[in-house]
Short mmCIF file of N, CA and C in Angstrom, two decimals:
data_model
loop_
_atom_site.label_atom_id
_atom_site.label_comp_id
_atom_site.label_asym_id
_atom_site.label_seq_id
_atom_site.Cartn_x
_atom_site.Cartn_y
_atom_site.Cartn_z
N UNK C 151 0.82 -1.18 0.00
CA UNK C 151 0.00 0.00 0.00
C UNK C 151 0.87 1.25 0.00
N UNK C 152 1.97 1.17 0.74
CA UNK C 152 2.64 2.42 1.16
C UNK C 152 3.33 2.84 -0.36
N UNK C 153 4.55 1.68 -1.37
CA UNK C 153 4.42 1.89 -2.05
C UNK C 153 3.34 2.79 -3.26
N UNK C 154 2.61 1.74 -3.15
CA UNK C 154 1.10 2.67 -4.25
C UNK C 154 1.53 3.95 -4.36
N UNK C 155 1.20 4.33 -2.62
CA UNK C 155 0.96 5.43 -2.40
C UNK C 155 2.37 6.65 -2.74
N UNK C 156 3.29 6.44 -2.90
CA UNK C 156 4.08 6.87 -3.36
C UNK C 156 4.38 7.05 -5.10
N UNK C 157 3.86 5.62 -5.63
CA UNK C 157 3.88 6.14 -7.10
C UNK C 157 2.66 7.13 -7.18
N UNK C 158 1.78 7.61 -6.27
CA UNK C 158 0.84 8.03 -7.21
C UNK C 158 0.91 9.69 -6.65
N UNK C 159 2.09 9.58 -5.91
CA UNK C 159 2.82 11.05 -5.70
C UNK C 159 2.07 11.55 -4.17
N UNK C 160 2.41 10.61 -3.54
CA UNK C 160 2.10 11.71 -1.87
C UNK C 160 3.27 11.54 -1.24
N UNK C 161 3.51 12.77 -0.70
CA UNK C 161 4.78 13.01 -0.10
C UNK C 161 5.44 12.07 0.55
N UNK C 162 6.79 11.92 0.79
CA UNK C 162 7.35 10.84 0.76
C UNK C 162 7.56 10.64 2.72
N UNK C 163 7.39 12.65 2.78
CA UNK C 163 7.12 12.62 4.35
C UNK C 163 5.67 12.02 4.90
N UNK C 164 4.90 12.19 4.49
CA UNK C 164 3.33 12.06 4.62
C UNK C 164 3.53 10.48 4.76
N UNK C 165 4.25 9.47 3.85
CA UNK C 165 3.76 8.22 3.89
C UNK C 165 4.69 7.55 5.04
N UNK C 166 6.04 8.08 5.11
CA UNK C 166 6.65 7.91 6.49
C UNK C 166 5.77 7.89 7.88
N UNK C 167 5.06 9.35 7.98
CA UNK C 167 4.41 9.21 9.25
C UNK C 167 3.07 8.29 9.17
N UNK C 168 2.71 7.80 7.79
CA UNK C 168 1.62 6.75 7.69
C UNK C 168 2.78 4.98 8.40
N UNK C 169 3.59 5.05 7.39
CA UNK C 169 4.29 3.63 8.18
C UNK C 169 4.79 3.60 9.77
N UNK C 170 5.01 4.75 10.33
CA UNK C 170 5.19 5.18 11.57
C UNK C 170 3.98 4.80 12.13
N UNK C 171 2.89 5.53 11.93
CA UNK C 171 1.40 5.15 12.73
C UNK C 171 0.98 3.45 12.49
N UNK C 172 1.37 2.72 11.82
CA UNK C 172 1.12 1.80 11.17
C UNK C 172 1.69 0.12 12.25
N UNK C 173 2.94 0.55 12.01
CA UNK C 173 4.10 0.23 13.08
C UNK C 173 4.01 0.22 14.37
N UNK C 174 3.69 1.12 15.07
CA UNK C 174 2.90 1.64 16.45
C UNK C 174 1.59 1.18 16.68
N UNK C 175 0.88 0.21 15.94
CA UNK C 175 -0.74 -0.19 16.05
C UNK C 175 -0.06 -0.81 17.05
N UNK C 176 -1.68 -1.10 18.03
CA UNK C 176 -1.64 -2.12 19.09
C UNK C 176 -2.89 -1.58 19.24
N UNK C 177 -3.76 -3.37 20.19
CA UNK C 177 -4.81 -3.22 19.96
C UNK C 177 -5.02 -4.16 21.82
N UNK C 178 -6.27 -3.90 22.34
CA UNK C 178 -6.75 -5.13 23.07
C UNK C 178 -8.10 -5.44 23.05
N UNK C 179 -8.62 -6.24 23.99
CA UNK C 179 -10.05 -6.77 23.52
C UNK C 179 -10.81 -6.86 25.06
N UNK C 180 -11.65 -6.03 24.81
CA UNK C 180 -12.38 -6.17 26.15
C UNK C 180 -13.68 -7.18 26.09
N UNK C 181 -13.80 -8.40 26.77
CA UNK C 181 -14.84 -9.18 26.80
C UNK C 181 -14.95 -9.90 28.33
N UNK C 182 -16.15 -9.62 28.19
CA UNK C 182 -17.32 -10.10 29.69
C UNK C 182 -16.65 -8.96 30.76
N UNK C 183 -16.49 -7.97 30.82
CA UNK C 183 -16.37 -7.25 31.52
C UNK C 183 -14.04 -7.35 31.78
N UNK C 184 -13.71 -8.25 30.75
CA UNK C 184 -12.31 -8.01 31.15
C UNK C 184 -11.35 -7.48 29.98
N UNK C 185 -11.02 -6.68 30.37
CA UNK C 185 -9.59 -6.18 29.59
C UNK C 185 -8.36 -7.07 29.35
N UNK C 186 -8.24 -7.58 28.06
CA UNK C 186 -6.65 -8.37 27.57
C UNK C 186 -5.63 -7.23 27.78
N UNK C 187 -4.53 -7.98 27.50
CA UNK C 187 -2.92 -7.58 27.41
C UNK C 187 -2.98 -6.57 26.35
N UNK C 188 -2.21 -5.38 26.40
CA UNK C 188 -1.39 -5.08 24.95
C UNK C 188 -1.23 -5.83 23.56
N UNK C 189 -1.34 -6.28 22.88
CA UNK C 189 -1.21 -6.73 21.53
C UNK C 189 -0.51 -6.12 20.58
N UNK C 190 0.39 -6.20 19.90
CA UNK C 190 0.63 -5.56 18.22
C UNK C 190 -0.20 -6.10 17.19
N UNK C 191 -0.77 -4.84 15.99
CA UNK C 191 -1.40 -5.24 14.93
C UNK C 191 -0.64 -5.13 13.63
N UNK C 192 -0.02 -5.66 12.72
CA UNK C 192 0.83 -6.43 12.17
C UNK C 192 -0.10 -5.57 10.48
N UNK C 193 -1.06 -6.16 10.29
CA UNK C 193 -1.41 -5.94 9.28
C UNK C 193 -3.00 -5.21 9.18
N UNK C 194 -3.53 -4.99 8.09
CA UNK C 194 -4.62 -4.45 7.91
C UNK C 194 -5.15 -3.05 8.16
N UNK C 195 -6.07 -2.67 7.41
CA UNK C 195 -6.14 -1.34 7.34
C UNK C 195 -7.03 -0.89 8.69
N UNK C 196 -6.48 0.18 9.47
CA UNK C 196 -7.10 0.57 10.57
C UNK C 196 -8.58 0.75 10.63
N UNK C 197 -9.30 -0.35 11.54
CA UNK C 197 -10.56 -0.15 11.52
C UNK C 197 -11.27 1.09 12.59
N UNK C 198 -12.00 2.03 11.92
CA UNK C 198 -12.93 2.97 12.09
C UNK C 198 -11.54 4.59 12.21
N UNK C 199 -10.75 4.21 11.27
CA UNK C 199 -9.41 5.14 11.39
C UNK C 199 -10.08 6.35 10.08
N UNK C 200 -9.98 6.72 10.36
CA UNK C 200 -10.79 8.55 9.74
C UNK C 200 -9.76 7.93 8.42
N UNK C 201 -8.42 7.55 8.03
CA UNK C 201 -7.93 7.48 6.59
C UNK C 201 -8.24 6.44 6.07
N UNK C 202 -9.13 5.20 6.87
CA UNK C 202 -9.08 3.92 6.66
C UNK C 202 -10.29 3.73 5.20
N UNK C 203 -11.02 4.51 4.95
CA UNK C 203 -11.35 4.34 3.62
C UNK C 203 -11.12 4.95 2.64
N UNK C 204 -10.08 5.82 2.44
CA UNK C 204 -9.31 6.12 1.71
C UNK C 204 -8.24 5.19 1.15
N UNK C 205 -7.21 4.66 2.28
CA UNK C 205 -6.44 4.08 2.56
C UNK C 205 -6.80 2.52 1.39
N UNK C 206 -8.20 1.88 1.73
CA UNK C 206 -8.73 0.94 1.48
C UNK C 206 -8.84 0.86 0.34
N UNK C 207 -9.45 2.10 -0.52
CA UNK C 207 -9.67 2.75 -1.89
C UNK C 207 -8.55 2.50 -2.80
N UNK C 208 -7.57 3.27 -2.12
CA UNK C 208 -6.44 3.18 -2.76
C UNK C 208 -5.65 2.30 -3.05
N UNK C 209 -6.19 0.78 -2.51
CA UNK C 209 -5.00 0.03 -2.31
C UNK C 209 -6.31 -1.10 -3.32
N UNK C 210 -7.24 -0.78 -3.13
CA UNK C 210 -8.25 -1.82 -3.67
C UNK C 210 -8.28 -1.37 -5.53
N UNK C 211 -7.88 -0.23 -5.37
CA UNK C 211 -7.92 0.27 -7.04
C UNK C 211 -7.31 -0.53 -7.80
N UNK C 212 -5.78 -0.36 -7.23
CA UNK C 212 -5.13 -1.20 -8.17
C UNK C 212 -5.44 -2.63 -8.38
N UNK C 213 -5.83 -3.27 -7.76
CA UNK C 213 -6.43 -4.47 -7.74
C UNK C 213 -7.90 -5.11 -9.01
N UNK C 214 -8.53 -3.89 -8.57
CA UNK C 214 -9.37 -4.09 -9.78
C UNK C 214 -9.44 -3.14 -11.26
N UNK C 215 -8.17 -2.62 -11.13
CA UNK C 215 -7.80 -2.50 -12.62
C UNK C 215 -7.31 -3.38 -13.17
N UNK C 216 -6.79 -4.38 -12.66
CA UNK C 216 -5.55 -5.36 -12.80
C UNK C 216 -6.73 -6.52 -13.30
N UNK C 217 -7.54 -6.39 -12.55
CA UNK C 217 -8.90 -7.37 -12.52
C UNK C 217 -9.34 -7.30 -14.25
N UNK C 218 -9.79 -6.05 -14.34
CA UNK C 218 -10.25 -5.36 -15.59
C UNK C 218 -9.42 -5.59 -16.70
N UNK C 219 -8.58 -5.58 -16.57
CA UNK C 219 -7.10 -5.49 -17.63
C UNK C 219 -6.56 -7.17 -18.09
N UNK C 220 -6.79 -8.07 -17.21
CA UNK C 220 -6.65 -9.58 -16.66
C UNK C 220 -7.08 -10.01 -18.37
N UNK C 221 -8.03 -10.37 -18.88
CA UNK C 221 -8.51 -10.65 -20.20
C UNK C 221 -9.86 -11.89 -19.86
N UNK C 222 -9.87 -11.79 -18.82
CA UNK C 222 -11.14 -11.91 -18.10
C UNK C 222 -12.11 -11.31 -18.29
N UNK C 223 -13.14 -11.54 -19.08
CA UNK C 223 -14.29 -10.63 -19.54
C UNK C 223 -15.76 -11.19 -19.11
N UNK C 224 -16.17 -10.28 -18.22
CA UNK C 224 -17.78 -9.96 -17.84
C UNK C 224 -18.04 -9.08 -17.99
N UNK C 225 -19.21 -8.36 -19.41
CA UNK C 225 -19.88 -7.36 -19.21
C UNK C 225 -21.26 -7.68 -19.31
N UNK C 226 -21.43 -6.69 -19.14
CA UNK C 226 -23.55 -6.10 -18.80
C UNK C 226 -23.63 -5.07 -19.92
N UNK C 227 -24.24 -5.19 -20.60
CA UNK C 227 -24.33 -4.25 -22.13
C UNK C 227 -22.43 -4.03 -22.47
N UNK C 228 -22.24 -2.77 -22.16
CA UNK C 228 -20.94 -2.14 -22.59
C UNK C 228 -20.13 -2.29 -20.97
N UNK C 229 -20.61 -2.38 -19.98
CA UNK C 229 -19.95 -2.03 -18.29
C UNK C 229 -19.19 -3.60 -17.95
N UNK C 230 -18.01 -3.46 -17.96
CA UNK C 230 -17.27 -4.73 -17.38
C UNK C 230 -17.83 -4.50 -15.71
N UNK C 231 -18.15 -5.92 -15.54
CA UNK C 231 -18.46 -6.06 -14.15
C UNK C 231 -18.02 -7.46 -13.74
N UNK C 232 -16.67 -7.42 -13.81
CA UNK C 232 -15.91 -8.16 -13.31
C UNK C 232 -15.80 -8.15 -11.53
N UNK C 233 -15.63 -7.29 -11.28
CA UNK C 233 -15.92 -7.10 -10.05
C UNK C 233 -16.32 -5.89 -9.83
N UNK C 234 -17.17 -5.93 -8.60
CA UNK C 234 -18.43 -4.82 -8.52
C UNK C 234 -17.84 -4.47 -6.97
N UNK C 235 -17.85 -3.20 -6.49
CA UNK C 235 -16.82 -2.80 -5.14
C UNK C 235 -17.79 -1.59 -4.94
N UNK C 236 -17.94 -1.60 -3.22
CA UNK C 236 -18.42 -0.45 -2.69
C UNK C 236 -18.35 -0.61 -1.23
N UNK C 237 -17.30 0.32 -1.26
CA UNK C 237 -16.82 0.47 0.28
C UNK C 237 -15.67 -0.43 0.86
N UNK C 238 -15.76 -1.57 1.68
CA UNK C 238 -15.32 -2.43 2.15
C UNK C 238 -15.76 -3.90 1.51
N UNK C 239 -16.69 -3.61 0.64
CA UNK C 239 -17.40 -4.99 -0.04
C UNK C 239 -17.15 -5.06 -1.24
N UNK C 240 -16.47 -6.56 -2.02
CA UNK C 240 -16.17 -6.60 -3.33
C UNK C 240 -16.89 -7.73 -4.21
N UNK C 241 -17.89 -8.45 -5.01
CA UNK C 241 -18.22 -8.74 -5.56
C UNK C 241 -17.30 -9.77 -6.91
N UNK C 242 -16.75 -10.84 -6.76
CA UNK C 242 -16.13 -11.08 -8.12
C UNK C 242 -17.16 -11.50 -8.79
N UNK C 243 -17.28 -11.80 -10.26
CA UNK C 243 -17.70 -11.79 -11.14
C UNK C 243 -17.38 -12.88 -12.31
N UNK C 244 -17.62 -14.25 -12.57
CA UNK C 244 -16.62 -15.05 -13.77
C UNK C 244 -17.94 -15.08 -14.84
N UNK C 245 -16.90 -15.62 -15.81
CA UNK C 245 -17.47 -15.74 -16.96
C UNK C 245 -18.63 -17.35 -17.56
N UNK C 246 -18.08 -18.31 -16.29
CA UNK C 246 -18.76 -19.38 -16.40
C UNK C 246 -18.92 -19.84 -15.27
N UNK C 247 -19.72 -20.64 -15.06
CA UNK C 247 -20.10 -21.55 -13.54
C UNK C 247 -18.97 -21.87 -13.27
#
């Protein structure tokens, strides 16, 4: 992701303090009334994080251009709908059972 985000030109400081915040995740889990340990979070895009659907966007784009571009073909009149995406939800799409 961090890559991406650099070819597609955001500052090279900006994505530093993104791998910085990234690096620094830690998470715990409160259930039946008890608080876990400290944890590190390793991967995935920060859930309910104010950049986290941006973040998501950006990293899901390239993915389904790649999808689009593949030679994999589903359309609906003229609209490839190879895969259909909105939000956090992605839809694939094939050409046969």
């Amino acid at each position: 992701m961090f890559r991406i985000l650099i070819d597609r030109g955001l500052p090279v400081c900006i994505v530093r303090m993104l791998i910085n915040m990234y690096l620094t995740q830690f998470g715990k889990i409160f259930w039946a009334g008890i608080l876990s340990s400290q944890f590190p979070i390793f991967n995935g895009v920060r859930q309910g994080g104010v950049l986290s659907p941006l973040l998501s966007c950006v990293y899901i784009d390239n993915l389904l251009v790649r999808l689009s571009e593949s030679g994999v073909r589903c359309y609906l009149g003229n609209n490839f709908v190879g895969a259909l995406a909105y939000a956090d939800d992605v839809v694939l799409v094939c050409p046969t059972p």
